[in-house]
Structures are given as C-alpha cells and as structure tokens.
Coordinates of C-alpha atoms in Angstrom, one line a residue:
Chain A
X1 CA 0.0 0.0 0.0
X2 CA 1.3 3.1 -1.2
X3 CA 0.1 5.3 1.9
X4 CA 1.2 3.9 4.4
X5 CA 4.5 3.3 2.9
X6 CA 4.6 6.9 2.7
X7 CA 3.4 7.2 5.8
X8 CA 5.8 4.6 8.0
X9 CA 8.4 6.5 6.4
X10 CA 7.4 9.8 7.6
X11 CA 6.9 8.4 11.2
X12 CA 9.9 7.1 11.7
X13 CA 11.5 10.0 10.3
X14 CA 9.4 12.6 12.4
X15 CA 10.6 10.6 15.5
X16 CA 14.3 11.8 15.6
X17 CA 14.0 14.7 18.1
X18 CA 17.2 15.5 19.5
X19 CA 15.9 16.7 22.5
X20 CA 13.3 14.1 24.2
X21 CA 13.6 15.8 27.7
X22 CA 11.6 18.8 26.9
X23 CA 9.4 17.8 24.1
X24 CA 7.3 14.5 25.3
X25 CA 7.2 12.0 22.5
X26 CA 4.2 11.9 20.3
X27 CA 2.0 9.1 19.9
X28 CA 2.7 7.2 17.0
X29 CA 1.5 8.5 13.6
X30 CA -1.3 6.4 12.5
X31 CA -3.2 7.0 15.6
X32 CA -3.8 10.3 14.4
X33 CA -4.4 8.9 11.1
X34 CA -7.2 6.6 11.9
X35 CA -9.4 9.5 13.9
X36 CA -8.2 11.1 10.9
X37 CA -9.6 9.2 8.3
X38 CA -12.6 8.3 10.4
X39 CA -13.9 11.8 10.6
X40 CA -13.0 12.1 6.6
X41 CA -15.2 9.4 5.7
X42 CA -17.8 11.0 8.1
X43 CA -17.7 14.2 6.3
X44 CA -17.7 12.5 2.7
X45 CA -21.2 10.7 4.3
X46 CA -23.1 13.6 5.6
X47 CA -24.5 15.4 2.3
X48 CA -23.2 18.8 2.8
X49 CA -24.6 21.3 0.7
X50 CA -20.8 23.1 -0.6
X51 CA -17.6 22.0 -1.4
X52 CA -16.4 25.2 1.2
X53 CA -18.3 23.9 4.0
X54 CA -16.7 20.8 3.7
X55 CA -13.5 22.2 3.6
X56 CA -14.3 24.3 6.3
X57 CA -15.4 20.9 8.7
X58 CA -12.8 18.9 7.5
X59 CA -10.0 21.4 8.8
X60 CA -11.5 21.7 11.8
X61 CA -11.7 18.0 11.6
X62 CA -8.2 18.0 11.2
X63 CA -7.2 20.6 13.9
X64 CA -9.6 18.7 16.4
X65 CA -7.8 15.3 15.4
X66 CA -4.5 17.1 15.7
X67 CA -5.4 17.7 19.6
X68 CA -6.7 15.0 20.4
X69 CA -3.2 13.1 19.2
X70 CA -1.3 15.4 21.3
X71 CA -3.0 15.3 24.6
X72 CA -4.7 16.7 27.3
X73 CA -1.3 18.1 28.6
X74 CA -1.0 20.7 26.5
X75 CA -2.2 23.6 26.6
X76 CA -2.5 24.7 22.7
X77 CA -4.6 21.3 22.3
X78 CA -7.1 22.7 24.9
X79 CA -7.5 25.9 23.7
X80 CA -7.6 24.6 20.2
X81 CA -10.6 22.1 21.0
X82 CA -12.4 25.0 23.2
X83 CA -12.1 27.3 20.2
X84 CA -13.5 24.4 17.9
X85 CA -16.2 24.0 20.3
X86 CA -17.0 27.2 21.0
X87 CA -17.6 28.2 17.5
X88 CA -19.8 24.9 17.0
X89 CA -21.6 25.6 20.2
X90 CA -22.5 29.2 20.4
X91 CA -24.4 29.2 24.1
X92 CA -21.4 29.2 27.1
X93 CA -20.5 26.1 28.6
X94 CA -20.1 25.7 31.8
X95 CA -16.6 27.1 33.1
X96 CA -14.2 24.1 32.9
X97 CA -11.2 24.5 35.4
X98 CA -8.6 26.2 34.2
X99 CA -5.7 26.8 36.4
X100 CA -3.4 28.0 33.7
X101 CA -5.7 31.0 33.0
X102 CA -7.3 31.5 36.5
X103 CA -3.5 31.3 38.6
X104 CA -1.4 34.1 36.5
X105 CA 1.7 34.7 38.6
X106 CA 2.8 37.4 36.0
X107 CA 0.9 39.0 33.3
X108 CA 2.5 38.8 29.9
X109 CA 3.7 41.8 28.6
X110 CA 2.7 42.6 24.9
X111 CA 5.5 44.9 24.4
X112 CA 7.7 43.0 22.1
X113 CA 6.0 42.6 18.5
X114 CA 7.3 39.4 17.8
X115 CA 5.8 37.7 20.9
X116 CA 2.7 39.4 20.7
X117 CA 3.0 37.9 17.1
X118 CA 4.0 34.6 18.1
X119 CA 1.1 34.5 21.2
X120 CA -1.4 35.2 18.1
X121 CA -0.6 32.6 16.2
X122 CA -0.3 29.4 18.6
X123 CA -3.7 28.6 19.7
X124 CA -4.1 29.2 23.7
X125 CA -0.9 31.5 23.8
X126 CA -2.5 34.7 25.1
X127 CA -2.0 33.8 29.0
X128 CA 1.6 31.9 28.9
X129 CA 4.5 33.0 30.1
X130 CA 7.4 33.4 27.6
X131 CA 9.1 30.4 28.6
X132 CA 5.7 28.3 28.1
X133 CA 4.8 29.8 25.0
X134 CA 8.3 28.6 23.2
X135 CA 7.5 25.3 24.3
X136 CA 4.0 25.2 23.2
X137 CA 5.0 26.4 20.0
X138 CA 7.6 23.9 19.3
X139 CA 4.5 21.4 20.1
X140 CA 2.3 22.7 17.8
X141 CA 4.7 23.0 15.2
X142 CA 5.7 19.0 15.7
X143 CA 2.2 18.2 15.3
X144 CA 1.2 20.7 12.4
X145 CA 3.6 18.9 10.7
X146 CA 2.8 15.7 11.4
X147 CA -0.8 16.8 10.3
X148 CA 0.3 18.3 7.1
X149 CA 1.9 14.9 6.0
X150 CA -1.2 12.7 6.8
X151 CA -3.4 15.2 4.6
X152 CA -0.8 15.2 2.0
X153 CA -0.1 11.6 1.5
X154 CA -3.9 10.9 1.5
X155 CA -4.6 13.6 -1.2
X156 CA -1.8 11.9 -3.1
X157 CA -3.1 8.3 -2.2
X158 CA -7.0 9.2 -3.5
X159 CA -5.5 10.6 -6.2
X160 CA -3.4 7.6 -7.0
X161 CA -6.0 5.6 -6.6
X162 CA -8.2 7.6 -8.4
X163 CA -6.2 7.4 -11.7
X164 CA -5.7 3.7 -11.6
X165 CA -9.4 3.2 -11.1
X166 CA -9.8 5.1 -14.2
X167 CA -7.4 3.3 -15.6
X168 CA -9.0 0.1 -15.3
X169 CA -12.2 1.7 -15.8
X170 CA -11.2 2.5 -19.5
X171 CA -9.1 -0.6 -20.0
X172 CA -12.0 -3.4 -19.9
X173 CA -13.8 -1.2 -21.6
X174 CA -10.8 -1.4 -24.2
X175 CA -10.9 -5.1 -23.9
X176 CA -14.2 -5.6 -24.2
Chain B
X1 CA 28.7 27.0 72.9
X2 CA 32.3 28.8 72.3
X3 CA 34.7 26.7 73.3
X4 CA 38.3 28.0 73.9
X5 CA 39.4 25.3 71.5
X6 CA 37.7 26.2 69.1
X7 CA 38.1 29.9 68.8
X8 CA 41.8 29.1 69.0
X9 CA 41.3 26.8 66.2
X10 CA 39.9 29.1 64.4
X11 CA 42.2 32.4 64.5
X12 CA 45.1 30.3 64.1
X13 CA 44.9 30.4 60.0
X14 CA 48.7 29.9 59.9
X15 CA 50.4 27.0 58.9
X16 CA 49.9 25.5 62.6
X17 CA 47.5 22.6 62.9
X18 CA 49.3 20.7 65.6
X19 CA 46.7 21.6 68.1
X20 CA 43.6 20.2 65.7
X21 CA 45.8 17.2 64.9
X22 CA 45.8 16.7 68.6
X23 CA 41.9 17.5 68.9
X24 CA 41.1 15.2 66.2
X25 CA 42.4 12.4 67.8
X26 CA 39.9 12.8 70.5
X27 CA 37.3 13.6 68.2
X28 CA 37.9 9.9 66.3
X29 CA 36.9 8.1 69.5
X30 CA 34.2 10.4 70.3
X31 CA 32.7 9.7 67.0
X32 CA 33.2 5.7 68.1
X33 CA 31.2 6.5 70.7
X34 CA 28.5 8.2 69.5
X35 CA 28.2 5.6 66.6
X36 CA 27.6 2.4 68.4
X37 CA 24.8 3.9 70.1
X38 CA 22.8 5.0 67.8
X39 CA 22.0 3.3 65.1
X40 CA 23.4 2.8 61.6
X41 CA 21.1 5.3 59.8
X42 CA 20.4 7.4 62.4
X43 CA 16.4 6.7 62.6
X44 CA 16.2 7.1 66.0
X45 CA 17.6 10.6 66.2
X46 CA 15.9 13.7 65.7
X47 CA 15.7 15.0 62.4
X48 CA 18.6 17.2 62.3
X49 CA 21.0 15.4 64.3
X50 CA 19.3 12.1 62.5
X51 CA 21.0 13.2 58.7
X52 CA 24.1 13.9 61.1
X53 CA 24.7 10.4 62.4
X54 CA 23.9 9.4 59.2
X55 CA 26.2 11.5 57.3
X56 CA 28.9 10.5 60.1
X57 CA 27.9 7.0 60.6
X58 CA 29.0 5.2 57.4
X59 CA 32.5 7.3 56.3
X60 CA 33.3 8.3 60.1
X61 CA 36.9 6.7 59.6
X62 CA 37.0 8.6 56.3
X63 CA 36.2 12.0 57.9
X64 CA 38.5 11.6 60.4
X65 CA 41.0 10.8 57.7
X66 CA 39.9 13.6 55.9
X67 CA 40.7 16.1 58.9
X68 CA 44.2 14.7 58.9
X69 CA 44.5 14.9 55.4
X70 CA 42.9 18.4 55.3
X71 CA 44.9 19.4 57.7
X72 CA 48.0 19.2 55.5
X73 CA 46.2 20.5 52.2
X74 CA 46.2 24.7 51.6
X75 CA 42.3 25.3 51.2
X76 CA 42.1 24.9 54.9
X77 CA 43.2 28.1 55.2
X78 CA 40.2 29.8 53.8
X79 CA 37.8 27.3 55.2
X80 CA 39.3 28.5 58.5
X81 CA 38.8 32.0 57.9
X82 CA 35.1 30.9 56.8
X83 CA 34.7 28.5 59.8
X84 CA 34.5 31.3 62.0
X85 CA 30.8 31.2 61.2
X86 CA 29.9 28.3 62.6
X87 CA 31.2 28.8 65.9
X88 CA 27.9 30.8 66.3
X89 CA 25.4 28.5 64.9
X90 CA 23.4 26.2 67.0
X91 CA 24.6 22.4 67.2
X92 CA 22.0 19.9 67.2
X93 CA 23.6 16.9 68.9
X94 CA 21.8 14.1 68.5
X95 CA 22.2 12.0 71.8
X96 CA 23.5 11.5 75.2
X97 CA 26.7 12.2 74.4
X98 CA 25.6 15.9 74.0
X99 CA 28.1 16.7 76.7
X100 CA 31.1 15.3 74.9
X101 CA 30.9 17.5 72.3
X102 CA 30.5 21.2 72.6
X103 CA 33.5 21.4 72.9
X104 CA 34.2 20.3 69.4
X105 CA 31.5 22.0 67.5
X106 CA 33.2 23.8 64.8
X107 CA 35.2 20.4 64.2
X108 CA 32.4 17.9 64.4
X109 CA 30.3 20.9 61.6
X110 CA 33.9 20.2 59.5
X111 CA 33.6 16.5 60.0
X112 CA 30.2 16.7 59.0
X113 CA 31.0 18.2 55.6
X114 CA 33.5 15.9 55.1
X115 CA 31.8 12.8 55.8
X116 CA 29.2 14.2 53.5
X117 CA 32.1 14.8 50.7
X118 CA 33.2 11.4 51.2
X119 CA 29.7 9.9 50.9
X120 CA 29.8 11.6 47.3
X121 CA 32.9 10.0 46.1
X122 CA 36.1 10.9 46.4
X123 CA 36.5 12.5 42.9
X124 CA 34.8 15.5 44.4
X125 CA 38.1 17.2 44.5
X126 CA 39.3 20.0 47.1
X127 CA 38.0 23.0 44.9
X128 CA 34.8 20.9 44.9
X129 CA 34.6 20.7 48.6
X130 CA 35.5 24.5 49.3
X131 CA 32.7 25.2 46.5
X132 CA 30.2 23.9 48.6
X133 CA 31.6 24.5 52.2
X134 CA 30.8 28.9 52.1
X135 CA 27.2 27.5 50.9
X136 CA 26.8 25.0 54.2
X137 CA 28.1 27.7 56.7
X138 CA 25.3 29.8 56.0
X139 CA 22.8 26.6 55.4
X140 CA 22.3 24.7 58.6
X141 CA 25.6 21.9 59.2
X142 CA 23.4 18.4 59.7
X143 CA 21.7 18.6 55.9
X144 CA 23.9 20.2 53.3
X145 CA 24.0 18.6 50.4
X146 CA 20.3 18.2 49.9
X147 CA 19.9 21.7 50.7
X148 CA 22.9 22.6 49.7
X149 CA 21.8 23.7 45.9
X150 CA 18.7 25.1 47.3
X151 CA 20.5 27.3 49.5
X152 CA 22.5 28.5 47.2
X153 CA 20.1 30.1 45.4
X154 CA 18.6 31.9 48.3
X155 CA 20.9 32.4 50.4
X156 CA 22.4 36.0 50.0
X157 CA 26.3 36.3 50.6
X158 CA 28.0 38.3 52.5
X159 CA 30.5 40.5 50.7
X160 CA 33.7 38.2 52.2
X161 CA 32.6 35.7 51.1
X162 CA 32.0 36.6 47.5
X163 CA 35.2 37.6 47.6
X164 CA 36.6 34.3 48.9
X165 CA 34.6 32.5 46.6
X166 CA 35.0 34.3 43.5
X167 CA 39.3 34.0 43.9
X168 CA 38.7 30.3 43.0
X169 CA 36.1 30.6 40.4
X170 CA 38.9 29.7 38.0
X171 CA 39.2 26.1 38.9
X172 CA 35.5 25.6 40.1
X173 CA 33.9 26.1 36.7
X174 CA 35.1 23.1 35.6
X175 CA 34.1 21.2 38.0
X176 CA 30.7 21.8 38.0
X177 CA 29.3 18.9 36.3
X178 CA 30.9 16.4 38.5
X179 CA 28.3 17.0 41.4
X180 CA 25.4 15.0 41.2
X181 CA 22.9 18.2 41.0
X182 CA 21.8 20.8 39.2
X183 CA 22.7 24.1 40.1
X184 CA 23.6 27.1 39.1
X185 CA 26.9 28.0 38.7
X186 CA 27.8 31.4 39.9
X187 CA 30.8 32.4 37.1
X188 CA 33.5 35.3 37.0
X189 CA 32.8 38.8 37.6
X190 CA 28.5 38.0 37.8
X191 CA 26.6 38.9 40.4
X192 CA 25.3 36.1 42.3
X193 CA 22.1 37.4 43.8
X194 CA 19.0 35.9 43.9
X195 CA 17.4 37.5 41.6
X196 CA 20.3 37.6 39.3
X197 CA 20.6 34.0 39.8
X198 CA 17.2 33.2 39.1
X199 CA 17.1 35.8 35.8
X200 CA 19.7 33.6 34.6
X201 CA 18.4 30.6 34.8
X202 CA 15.6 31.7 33.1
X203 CA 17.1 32.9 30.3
X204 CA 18.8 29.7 29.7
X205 CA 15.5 28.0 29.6
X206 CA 14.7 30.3 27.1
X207 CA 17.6 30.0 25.3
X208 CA 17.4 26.3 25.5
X209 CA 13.7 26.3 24.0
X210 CA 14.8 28.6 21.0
X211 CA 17.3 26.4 20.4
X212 CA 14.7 23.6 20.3
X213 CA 12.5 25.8 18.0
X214 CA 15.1 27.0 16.0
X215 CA 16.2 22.7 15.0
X216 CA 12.5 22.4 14.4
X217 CA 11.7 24.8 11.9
X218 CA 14.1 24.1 9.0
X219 CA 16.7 26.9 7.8
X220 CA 17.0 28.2 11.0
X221 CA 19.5 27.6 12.5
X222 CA 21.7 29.4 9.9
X223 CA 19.8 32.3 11.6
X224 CA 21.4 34.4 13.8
X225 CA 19.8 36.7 16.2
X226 CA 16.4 36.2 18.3
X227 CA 14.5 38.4 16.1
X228 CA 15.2 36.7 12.8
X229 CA 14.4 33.3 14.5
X230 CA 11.5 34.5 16.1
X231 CA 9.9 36.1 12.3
X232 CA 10.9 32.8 10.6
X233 CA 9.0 30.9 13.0
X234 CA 5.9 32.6 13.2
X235 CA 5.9 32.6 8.6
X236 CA 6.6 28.6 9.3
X237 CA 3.7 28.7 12.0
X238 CA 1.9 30.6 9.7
X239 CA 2.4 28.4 6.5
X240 CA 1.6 25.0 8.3
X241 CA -2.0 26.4 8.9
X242 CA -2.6 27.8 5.5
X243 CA -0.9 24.3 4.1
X244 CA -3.8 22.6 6.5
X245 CA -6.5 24.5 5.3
X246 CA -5.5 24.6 1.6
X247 CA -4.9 20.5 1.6
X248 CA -8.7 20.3 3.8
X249 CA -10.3 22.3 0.8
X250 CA -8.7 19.4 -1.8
X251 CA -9.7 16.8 0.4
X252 CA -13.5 18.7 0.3
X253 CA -13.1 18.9 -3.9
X254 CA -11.9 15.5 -4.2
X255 CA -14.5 13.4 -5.6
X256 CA -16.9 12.8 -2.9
X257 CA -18.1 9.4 -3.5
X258 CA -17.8 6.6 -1.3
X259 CA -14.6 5.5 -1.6
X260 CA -14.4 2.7 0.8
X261 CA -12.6 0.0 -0.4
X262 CA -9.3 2.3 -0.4
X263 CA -9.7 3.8 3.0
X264 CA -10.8 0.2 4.7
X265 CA -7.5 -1.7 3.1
X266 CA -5.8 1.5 4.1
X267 CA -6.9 1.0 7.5
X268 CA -7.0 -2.6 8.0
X269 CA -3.6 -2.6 6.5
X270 CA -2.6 0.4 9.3
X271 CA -3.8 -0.3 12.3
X272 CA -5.6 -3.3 14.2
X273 CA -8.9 -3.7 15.5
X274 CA -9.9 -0.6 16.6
X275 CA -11.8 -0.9 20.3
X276 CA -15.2 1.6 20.3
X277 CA -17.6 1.6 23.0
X278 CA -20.7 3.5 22.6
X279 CA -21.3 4.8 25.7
X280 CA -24.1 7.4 26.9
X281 CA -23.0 10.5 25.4
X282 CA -20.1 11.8 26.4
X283 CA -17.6 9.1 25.6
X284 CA -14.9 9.7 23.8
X285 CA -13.0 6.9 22.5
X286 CA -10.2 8.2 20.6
X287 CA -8.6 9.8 24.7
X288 CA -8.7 6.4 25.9
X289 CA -5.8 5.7 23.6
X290 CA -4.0 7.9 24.9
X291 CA -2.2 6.8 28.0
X292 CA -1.6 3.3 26.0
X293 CA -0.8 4.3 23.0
X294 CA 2.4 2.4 22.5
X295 CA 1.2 -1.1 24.3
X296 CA -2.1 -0.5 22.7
X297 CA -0.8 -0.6 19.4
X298 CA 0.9 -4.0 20.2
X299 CA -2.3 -5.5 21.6
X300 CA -4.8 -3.9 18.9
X301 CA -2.3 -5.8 16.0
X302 CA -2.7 -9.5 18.0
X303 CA -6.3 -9.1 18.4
X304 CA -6.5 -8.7 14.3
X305 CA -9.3 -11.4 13.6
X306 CA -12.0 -9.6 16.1
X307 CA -11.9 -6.4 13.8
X308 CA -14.7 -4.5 15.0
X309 CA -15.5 -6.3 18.2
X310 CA -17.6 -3.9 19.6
X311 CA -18.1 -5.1 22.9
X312 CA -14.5 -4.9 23.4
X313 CA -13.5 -3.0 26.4
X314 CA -10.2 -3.9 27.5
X315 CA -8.6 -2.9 30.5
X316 CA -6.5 0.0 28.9
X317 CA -9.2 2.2 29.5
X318 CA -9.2 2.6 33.0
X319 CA -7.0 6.0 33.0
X320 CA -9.6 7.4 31.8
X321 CA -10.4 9.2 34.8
X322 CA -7.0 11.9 34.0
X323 CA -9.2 12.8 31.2
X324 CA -12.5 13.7 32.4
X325 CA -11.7 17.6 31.7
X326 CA -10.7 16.8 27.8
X327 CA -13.5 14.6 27.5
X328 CA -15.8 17.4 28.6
X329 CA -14.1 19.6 26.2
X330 CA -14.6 17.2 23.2
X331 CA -17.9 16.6 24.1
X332 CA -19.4 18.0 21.2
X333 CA -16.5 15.9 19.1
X334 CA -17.3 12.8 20.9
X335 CA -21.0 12.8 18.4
X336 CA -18.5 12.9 15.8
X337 CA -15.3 10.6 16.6
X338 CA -17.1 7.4 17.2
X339 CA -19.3 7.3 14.7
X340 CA -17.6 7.6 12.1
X341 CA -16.5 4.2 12.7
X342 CA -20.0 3.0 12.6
X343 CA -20.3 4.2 9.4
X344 CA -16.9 2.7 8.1
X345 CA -18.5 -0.8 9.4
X346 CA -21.5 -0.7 7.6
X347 CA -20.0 0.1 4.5
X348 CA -18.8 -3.1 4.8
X349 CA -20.3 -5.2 2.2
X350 CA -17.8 -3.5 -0.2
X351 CA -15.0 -4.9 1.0
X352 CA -13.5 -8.2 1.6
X353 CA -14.3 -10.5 4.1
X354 CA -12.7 -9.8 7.1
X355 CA -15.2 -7.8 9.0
X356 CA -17.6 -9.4 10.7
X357 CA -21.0 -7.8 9.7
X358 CA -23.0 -9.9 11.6
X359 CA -22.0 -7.9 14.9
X360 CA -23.7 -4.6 13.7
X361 CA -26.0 -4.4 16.5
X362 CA -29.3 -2.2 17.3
X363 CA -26.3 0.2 19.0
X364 CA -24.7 0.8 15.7
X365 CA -28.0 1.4 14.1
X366 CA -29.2 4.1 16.5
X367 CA -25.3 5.6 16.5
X368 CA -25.4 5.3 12.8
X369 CA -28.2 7.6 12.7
X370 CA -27.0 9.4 15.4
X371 CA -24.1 10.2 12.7
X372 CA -26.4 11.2 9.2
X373 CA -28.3 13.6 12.0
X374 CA -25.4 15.8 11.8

C-alpha cells in the first residue's frame, strides 16, 4: 500500500527529536491517522450542501484530530478544541477548570512585537509565560507537521487511486 | 557554645594545625562513641541530628582521615577563615553524648562536611569541597548537600565571602558537572544574587527552548539573532495552517463518492482492531488511547481477527479518569469521533471479508443515525 508506505516513512522520520527531555514524544502516527480518516469518511457521508463547508469541517476536523493526538497536557490542544467547540456551540459552557488561566503569577507583557506575534498565532498563547509559550510552540509546530503529511499523503493516495481506477475503468472497456 | 578550643582553632589560619591534629584524635573516638549507640542510619535521632549520624555513621573513619589529610592541604586556610561562622550557629547533637561535644563544635560541623564529601565520592576534589563549604556555613551543618543547591540560590552572601569564593572561580567552573545536582553555577565577575541567579536561569530556559525551536523549523539555524528566529517561526507557523487549510479544501473537492474499499484496506492494513464503545453520550473513544498508546498498538495488532469487536473493552481504559476535563471539552466531538467508525462498518459489504458484519448491533444502528443527523 502506497500510503502507508509513505506514511511509515514519515513516522519514523518525524521521531528523531534531538531533545526528548523537553518535548514528550508523540504518539505514533497512525493514531492520528485513523481519527483522521474516520472523521474524513464522516464528512464524505453527511451530504453537505458546498464544497467550502466541507473544507471548512474537514480542517477543523483536522485541527480537532490534531489535539486529540497530542493530549490533554498541553495547553495549545485545549484551547484549540475550546475554540472548535466554541464556535460549533455558540451558548457558554459551563466554566471548565482552568488553572493555567485562573492562577497568572505574572501577566504577559505585549510589548515585544514578535511575541505578541507569536502568542497570536499558537492557539491558547495569550496567558503563557514566555518560557511556556516557546514550548508550546515547538509542540504545535511538531504536530502541524505531522498533520500536514497525513493530509498530503492521503490527497496523493486518493489521487493515485483515483487514476488507476480510471485506468481500469477504461481498460475493460478497451478489452471488451 | 564557644569553646576555647575552638576559637583558638579558628584564629590560628597559619600553617599550625598541631593543636587540631591533637583535637582530632579525641574527636575519632568520640565519634566511636556516639556511633555504636545510635543506630546505623540514624532513625532514632531527631531530624537534624538524624542526617548527622547518618552523614557520620557510614565514612566516620574517612572523615576523620579527611581532617588529617585536610589538615596538610592549603584550602584549609580559607575554610578557617570561613569557619569562623559556625562557631555561632546552634549544634543539634543528637544524643547523650551531648556533653562530649561542645567542645568540638566547629570540628564535628567540619567532620560533618567531610563525611558528607566522602559519601559523594572521592573525585569530588578539594575546589569541589571548598565550593560547597561557604554554601553549608550559611545553610544549617546536619543537611547540606540536599539543601545545599537550594541554598545556594537563596541564600544572599556576604560580601567576604564573594570575595573568597570568586578567587577560586577559576578552577570551580570546571568542575561543576561532577556534582550530582543541578545548580547554578555562579561564574567570574556575575553577580550572584537571587534575583540575578534566578534571571539567569531563566534565560537559559529560554535560550534552550529557541534552540529547540530554532532545530525544528528548517533553515533556521543558519539564523542568527532572536529576532530573525523569532519572524521565521511565526511565517513557518503561519504556513503550516494555510498548508492545512488549503490541503482540507482538496480533500472537500476530491471526488466525494464513497470511496471505501481504499480507505478500509488503508486501515486494515494500518492499524488493528480498533476498540469503540458506545457509551451514553459523552464518551470519547479516541482519549482512551491515549495513555496506551504504544502497548495499545501491540495488543490492537494481536487481536487482528476480532476487527470491530464492539463489545471490546479492554482494561486499557481505565486511566480514563486523567481525562474527564478533555472529554468534557470534546464533548461535542465525541458525536463525531465514534461514529464515524459505525459508518466505516457498515460500508462493509464493499470490502473483503474480514469484517464481521454480523456484529452490527441495534447500538450501531441508532449511533449510525446518530451520525447522518449531523
């Protein structure tokens, strides 16, 4: 099977972190890519009226999944699934504990432009401290990754699969 | 307690050590004595004599030894000048033989560091042993070395002994890895403050996780300069999502029919069974894997013939109470992460075999509708 070729390959390659002390190892690969392709097929089911909305469920299918994979621990993963759920669910739910926002020991100063940048674009960044955030962000990043290479071996396994079914499609058809 | 002896000891920085020679002596069978009373590991003495006998108990010949041997060696000179300090703190002694030993205070506090320099291991060389003796004197004698790095930290130094301490930087900063703990390592000409010390420790945690960051994100680390790093991160941050959301919008155009036969093999070929258990509600399967993901893996690929055993609920998913919180968070995702897979199984039909249809139950039906609800 060509995916998962690709995909073992990737895995094993994705696992050589230098530093094993900071970042806590993922799990494996193709748990991600099961929920993954569970959710996929679930979107394909469910009629949905446009292409976009599709789109727009199936990367928030994908961010979701991404979460999930990395764990509760984390604190982008949380506010990444709040935010999903949030905008699914527009009435409040009930207030969840959340120590890391509720105890701040030092507010975090916006002043430098790249933080402030940085804080913006890792999901759940706005109450870390600076140390936090650059670990956070290295986590995300792992994972994005790992996310980006699951979609894009799947886009090139459908299409793979796609041409050789039309392939065969027009071959019989040639025979016959 | 101020002994005579002792003060003597103590102002006589000279090359004279005669007099502690002679005092040690006595000191070796007073340590005799007040081992074989107590016990080997000092449980039965109060906490801070306790760590004393202890610390004396098992290398008390080899802190004797190390008096003598100290005695000869040059760094005794400025341990003198520093042991005038704890001639003024209180001795704990831990038993009867209290009356012994005022006497020899400041030489059983000595023997006490000693014995605990022993119990590291000899390599811990002279500069290693004056490195952490100007810590102890301020610290309390009977528990230095696990407090001893703690201290360090907090405790703020007098201006002597900076000094003291700073005149043998030199050698010390290359023996800091030798010690068994982690500390920070007060270097040249830097302040050593609290706060300084914990600013800098700080930074190196930072420094540390943008080195992480900076191996991560490819083309990098030919950056130099925080800044740089910093804007090349956030575009690679930035270029991940917009590579997510561009790929999810392919994934939407590809053609959506039911293309089942490639994603079961895919699967089937992937992974083993997968274990679902449709529970009321707020169940999340997909956390339960979690905590087990690695033996999980290993047990899912034995149990390969019972595919889609629904009933399945093996014992991995006890730690499931950790995740209460992130199941309440995914709540809403739980409707959509185990269906899915209720779907995939009644698809079946298309592929081979190896699924075992005849275990959709009146659950899967109700989940399966659950799921086209959506």
């Amino acid at each position: 099977m060509g995916v998962i070729d690709i995909m073992d390959a990737k895995g094993t390659s994705s696992l050589g972190n230098p530093n094993p002390n900071i970042l806590t190892p993922h799990p494996s690969k193709s748990s991600v890519a099961i929920r993954f392709l569970r959710v996929l097929s679930l979107v394909r089911h469910t009629a949905s009226s446009s292409p976009s909305s599709r789109a727009c469920r199936i990367r928030r299918a994908a961010c979701s999944c991404m979460a999930y994979s990395a764990g509760p621990r984390r604190a982008w993963s949380r506010a990444l699934l709040r935010k999903l759920v949030r905008r699914r669910r527009k009435p409040p739910r009930r207030d969840l504990p959340r120590p890391a926002a509720i105890i701040r020991r030092r507010r975090p100063v916006g002043g430098d432009r790249l933080e402030v940048a940085l804080r913006r674009v890792v999901p759940g960044g706005a109450g870390m401290e600076y140390c936090r955030l650059l670990e956070e962000a290295a986590d995300y990043v792992k994972c994005l990754v790992m996310q980006v290479r699951l979609m894009q071996s799947i886009v090139d396994f459908e299409s793979h699969v796609h041409s050789v079914n039309k392939r065969s499609e027009i071959d019989p058809g040639d025979r016959n | 307690m101020e002994p005579p002896r002792s003060s003597g000891v103590g102002i006589d920085n000279s090359g004279e050590y005669s007099p502690e020679i002679a005092e040690t002596l006595r000191f070796e069978e007073e340590i005799q004595s007040l081992i074989h009373p107590s016990s080997f590991d000092g449980s039965a003495a109060p906490t801070g004599g306790g760590s004393f006998t202890a610390l004396l108990g098992l290398p008390a010949n080899q802190a004797v030894e190390l008096l003598h041997d100290s005695g000869a060696r040059e760094p005794l000179a400025s341990r003198i000048r520093v042991g005038e300090h704890p001639v003024h703190r209180p001795f704990h002694l831990p038993l009867d033989c209290s009356s012994a030993f005022p006497s020899n205070a400041t030489l059983v506090d000595r023997a006490a560091r000693f014995s605990v320099f022993a119990a590291e291991g000899s390599p811990a060389s002279s500069s290693g042993r004056l490195k952490a003796e100007p810590q102890d004197s301020d610290s309390p004698p009977l528990d230095p070395i696990p407090t001893g790095p703690a201290k360090r930290k907090d405790t703020g130094r007098s201006k002597a002994k900076v000094t003291a301490k700073k005149s043998k930087n030199a050698e010390e900063n290359t023996d800091g890895d030798k010690l068994p703990y982690v500390h920070v390592r007060a270097r040249r000409g830097q302040a050593t403050d609290n706060h300084s010390l914990a600013e800098r420790a700080r930074r190196e945690k930072i420094n540390a996780r943008m080195k992480l960051l900076q191996e991560l994100v490819p083309g990098c680390s030919k950056i130099t300069g925080t800044a740089l790093v910093l804007d090349e991160i956030i575009n690679h941050v930035q270029t991940l999502q917009r590579q997510v959301e561009f790929l999810s919008m392919r994934l939407a155009a590809v053609n959506p029919r039911i293309d089942f036969s490639s994603l079961d093999s895919y699967l089937s070929a992937e992974c083993g069974p997968v274990t679902v258990r449709n529970g009321p509600g707020g169940v999340v399967v997909d956390p339960s894997l979690w905590p087990t993901d690695a033996t999980a893996e290993a047990t899912r690929r034995l149990l390969v013939p019972q595919f889609w055993h629904i009933d399945l609920v093996p014992p991995q998913l006890q730690p499931q109470q950790s995740l209460t919180t992130w199941e309440r968070d995914g709540a809403a995702h739980s409707q959509l992460l185990p269906n899915p897979t209720t779907s995939l199984f009644l698809y079946d039909p298309a592929n081979s075999g190896d699924t075992n249809v005849p275990h959709r139950t009146a659950k899967l039906k109700t989940a399966e509708d659950r799921a086209l609800n959506l």
